[in-house]
XYZ file of C-alpha atoms in Angstrom:
281
model
C -5.791 -174.284 103.259
C -9.090 -175.460 101.861
C -11.857 -173.627 103.668
C -15.563 -174.296 103.260
C -19.038 -173.757 104.644
C -21.304 -176.668 105.503
C -24.850 -177.225 106.719
C -28.430 -176.374 105.719
C -29.231 -173.396 103.497
C -29.025 -170.223 105.560
C -27.410 -171.961 108.524
C -23.980 -172.839 107.156
C -20.995 -173.108 109.482
C -17.348 -172.433 108.585
C -15.099 -175.424 108.175
C -11.729 -176.652 107.000
C -10.855 -179.662 104.870
C -8.097 -181.586 106.625
C -5.288 -183.579 105.019
C -7.365 -186.770 105.031
C -10.357 -185.175 103.318
C -12.459 -184.799 106.465
C -14.298 -181.627 107.414
C -13.303 -179.890 110.639
C -15.639 -177.390 112.306
C -14.230 -173.846 112.591
C -17.319 -172.240 114.133
C -15.642 -171.878 117.548
C -12.817 -169.954 115.856
C -14.652 -167.689 113.396
C -18.386 -166.964 112.962
C -18.295 -167.366 109.171
C -15.966 -167.310 106.177
C -16.757 -163.672 105.586
C -15.615 -160.128 106.247
C -12.543 -159.882 108.538
C -12.213 -163.687 108.742
C -10.826 -163.473 105.188
C -7.958 -161.147 106.119
C -4.349 -162.301 105.989
C -4.103 -162.066 109.777
C -7.225 -164.138 110.387
C -6.204 -166.790 107.872
C -2.755 -167.008 109.451
C -4.316 -167.666 112.864
C -6.302 -170.538 111.343
C -3.103 -171.950 109.807
C -1.493 -172.024 113.229
C -4.245 -174.172 114.751
C -3.580 -177.851 115.382
C -6.233 -179.175 113.005
C -6.582 -182.404 114.981
C -8.058 -180.396 117.880
C -10.952 -179.109 115.783
C -14.272 -180.996 115.973
C -14.674 -183.608 113.254
C -17.849 -183.206 111.177
C -19.527 -186.574 110.769
C -21.337 -187.820 107.688
C -21.611 -186.057 104.375
C -23.122 -182.624 105.028
C -24.360 -180.278 102.342
C -21.721 -177.752 101.256
C -22.757 -174.136 100.966
C -21.030 -171.438 98.945
C -17.451 -171.261 100.250
C -17.742 -167.578 101.174
C -20.555 -165.943 103.109
C -22.093 -162.482 103.138
C -20.951 -161.686 99.602
C -21.286 -157.975 99.004
C -20.570 -157.897 95.266
C -20.650 -160.714 92.723
C -18.672 -159.258 89.823
C -18.176 -161.026 86.509
C -15.813 -160.479 83.602
C -17.216 -161.123 80.138
C -15.468 -162.269 76.975
C -12.175 -162.840 78.773
C -11.026 -165.802 76.652
C -10.373 -165.173 72.958
C -11.909 -168.459 71.795
C -15.052 -167.878 73.855
C -15.449 -164.374 72.422
C -15.151 -165.870 68.938
C -17.749 -168.588 69.581
C -20.073 -165.903 70.969
C -19.649 -163.820 67.815
C -18.294 -160.895 69.825
C -15.093 -158.897 69.481
C -12.331 -159.283 72.038
C -12.604 -156.187 74.273
C -9.965 -153.495 74.692
C -10.488 -153.517 78.463
C -12.350 -155.882 80.804
C -16.098 -156.173 80.267
C -17.745 -155.909 83.687
C -21.202 -157.094 84.696
C -22.833 -158.229 87.922
C -24.783 -161.224 89.115
C -27.316 -160.733 91.892
C -26.031 -162.242 95.136
C -29.362 -164.082 95.422
C -28.070 -166.310 92.586
C -25.417 -167.756 94.900
C -25.842 -171.375 95.987
C -23.764 -174.333 97.098
C -21.452 -176.119 94.658
C -23.597 -179.248 94.518
C -27.049 -177.722 94.936
C -29.619 -178.292 92.208
C -29.593 -175.799 89.329
C -33.044 -174.468 88.479
C -34.091 -173.685 84.918
C -36.132 -170.481 85.195
C -39.732 -170.240 84.053
C -39.956 -169.343 80.328
C -36.274 -170.201 79.845
C -35.292 -171.586 76.461
C -31.479 -171.205 76.596
C -30.011 -172.010 80.012
C -26.242 -172.375 79.557
C -23.142 -173.289 81.572
C -19.763 -171.571 82.148
C -16.896 -172.894 84.257
C -14.921 -169.982 85.699
C -12.126 -169.208 88.127
C -13.513 -167.301 91.095
C -11.405 -164.827 93.069
C -12.387 -163.893 96.631
C -11.128 -160.550 97.912
C -9.578 -160.584 101.394
C -9.066 -156.918 102.280
C -10.340 -153.459 101.284
C -8.894 -152.725 97.865
C -8.936 -149.440 95.972
C -6.684 -148.115 93.189
C -4.390 -151.115 93.530
C -1.584 -151.633 91.028
C -1.321 -154.753 88.896
C 1.890 -155.601 90.764
C 0.151 -155.556 94.168
C -3.257 -156.873 93.121
C -2.800 -160.544 94.020
C -1.879 -159.561 97.597
C -5.525 -158.505 97.988
C -6.825 -162.028 97.299
C -7.978 -164.271 100.154
C -8.272 -167.272 97.869
C -9.642 -168.918 94.763
C -12.649 -171.106 94.013
C -14.789 -172.529 91.219
C -17.804 -170.618 89.901
C -20.403 -171.925 87.471
C -21.566 -168.699 85.810
C -24.887 -170.092 84.609
C -26.596 -167.930 82.021
C -29.958 -167.742 80.290
C -28.911 -166.580 76.825
C -32.338 -165.446 75.656
C -32.773 -163.317 78.787
C -29.185 -162.076 78.480
C -29.078 -161.129 74.823
C -32.652 -160.628 73.615
C -34.634 -159.218 76.526
C -33.147 -155.693 76.460
C -30.934 -153.926 78.959
C -27.856 -155.302 80.634
C -26.690 -158.929 80.824
C -27.777 -159.086 84.469
C -31.232 -160.429 83.505
C -29.728 -163.566 82.083
C -27.130 -163.994 84.808
C -29.005 -163.535 88.077
C -31.673 -166.230 88.238
C -31.830 -168.218 91.463
C -29.129 -170.954 91.618
C -27.160 -169.369 88.730
C -24.098 -168.882 90.964
C -22.748 -172.118 92.473
C -19.527 -171.259 94.342
C -17.092 -173.762 95.851
C -16.673 -176.500 96.994
C -13.949 -174.755 98.931
C -11.967 -171.567 99.108
C -8.309 -172.393 98.482
C -6.110 -169.755 100.095
C -3.817 -167.899 97.752
C -0.630 -169.369 99.230
C -1.636 -172.739 97.727
C -2.099 -171.334 94.209
C 1.349 -170.334 92.998
C 0.084 -169.095 89.641
C -3.634 -168.468 89.000
C -2.798 -168.315 85.274
C -1.792 -171.989 85.118
C -4.980 -173.809 86.139
C -6.681 -176.404 83.947
C -10.478 -176.280 83.892
C -13.288 -178.377 82.453
C -17.059 -178.782 82.361
C -19.126 -181.821 81.385
C -22.849 -182.327 80.894
C -24.102 -185.907 81.159
C -20.516 -187.125 80.888
C -19.767 -185.232 77.665
C -16.898 -182.770 77.986
C -17.880 -179.410 76.481
C -15.289 -177.144 78.077
C -11.622 -178.079 78.375
C -9.385 -175.075 78.877
C -6.865 -173.277 81.035
C -6.619 -169.952 82.796
C -3.383 -169.373 80.865
C -5.489 -168.279 77.869
C -7.240 -165.447 79.708
C -7.210 -162.200 77.755
C -6.839 -160.152 80.958
C -5.105 -161.998 83.788
C -6.359 -162.042 87.369
C -4.056 -159.264 88.581
C -5.093 -156.999 85.706
C -8.781 -157.670 86.370
C -8.481 -156.822 90.075
C -6.479 -153.667 89.404
C -8.913 -152.565 86.698
C -11.975 -153.086 88.885
C -10.363 -151.193 91.757
C -10.090 -148.076 89.601
C -13.891 -147.861 89.431
C -15.081 -149.239 92.775
C -13.627 -150.282 96.090
C -13.447 -154.037 96.559
C -14.320 -155.391 99.979
C -13.576 -158.635 101.858
C -15.860 -161.360 100.546
C -16.458 -159.788 97.147
C -16.350 -162.505 94.490
C -14.938 -161.930 91.010
C -15.756 -164.513 88.342
C -13.060 -164.104 85.716
C -14.545 -165.455 82.488
C -14.976 -168.781 80.742
C -13.062 -170.728 78.084
C -14.800 -171.916 74.895
C -17.326 -174.731 74.851
C -20.487 -173.140 76.189
C -23.841 -174.381 74.927
C -24.432 -171.267 72.851
C -21.266 -172.065 70.890
C -22.274 -175.608 69.929
C -23.523 -176.505 66.465
C -26.411 -176.901 66.905
C -26.745 -174.839 70.073
C -27.187 -177.055 73.127
C -28.794 -176.003 76.389
C -29.558 -177.485 79.774
C -32.782 -179.370 80.476
C -34.268 -180.951 83.625
C -32.456 -184.128 84.573
C -29.091 -183.109 83.140
C -26.015 -183.705 85.282
C -23.267 -181.059 85.309
C -19.719 -181.634 86.519
C -17.034 -178.972 86.488
C -13.610 -178.619 87.998
C -10.435 -176.545 88.171
C -7.071 -178.024 89.091
C -6.382 -177.615 92.802
C -9.824 -176.145 93.487
C -12.026 -179.231 93.533
C -15.133 -180.288 91.623
C -18.775 -179.203 91.498
C -21.660 -181.535 90.597
C -25.173 -180.307 89.929
C -28.465 -181.804 88.824
C -30.688 -179.593 86.669
C -34.333 -179.213 87.697
C -37.274 -177.132 86.529
C -38.032 -174.059 88.638
C -41.068 -174.400 90.868
């Protein structure tokens, strides 16, 4: 299934993308795509519904982030060898973990704001993993059973804030609108192998990133298992699993986003995001 959230900011409703590409309203079935609605049992009940009986959503509504009430927004750094090389950083011995503030989360096609004083706002297409049940000390072998589904994340980053303003990377990762998620949450039964997904990102029609999840240093199952050794993972937690090469910081000369730029990014089977870059108010 392709699940989504639609409507104005802060008032999104849960929905489902039907076989013809139309949005069906799920708000009479579940209050939101969050918490227990992401469990295997809840998702199975949605699968059993006759989709044609669900209200059809007219027009072209705004899409919100495809998961609501995110408790943790966890990111994995330097998880593609070529990206680590272009960043001038060594490939890690175990997953590099950092967090984005949940206030960075926005819809997949919402405008991206360049923060005040920013000089190096960058892009990163990433595979997002949404946890579906409480997960703690899970083995690699069982880790994927804890996934509700997969989605696209643009892990936007301000490199000057991230690397030159002291402290952790969180400063450069958590600005408002730096976490577009969606357009939809694709349930795990539709993704046979999360390590075989092509991914790309373009700015103004120029393709900068063109990669595949098959080149991850630590695969999705390993990442989930590793995280669960240090913290419990809860339904609705989002894990952004790293980016392939081609970020702005790795260009020669370095290239960064500016107001008016158009970003498009996609992952096979997970849809496409499109954002316009604007200056922060």
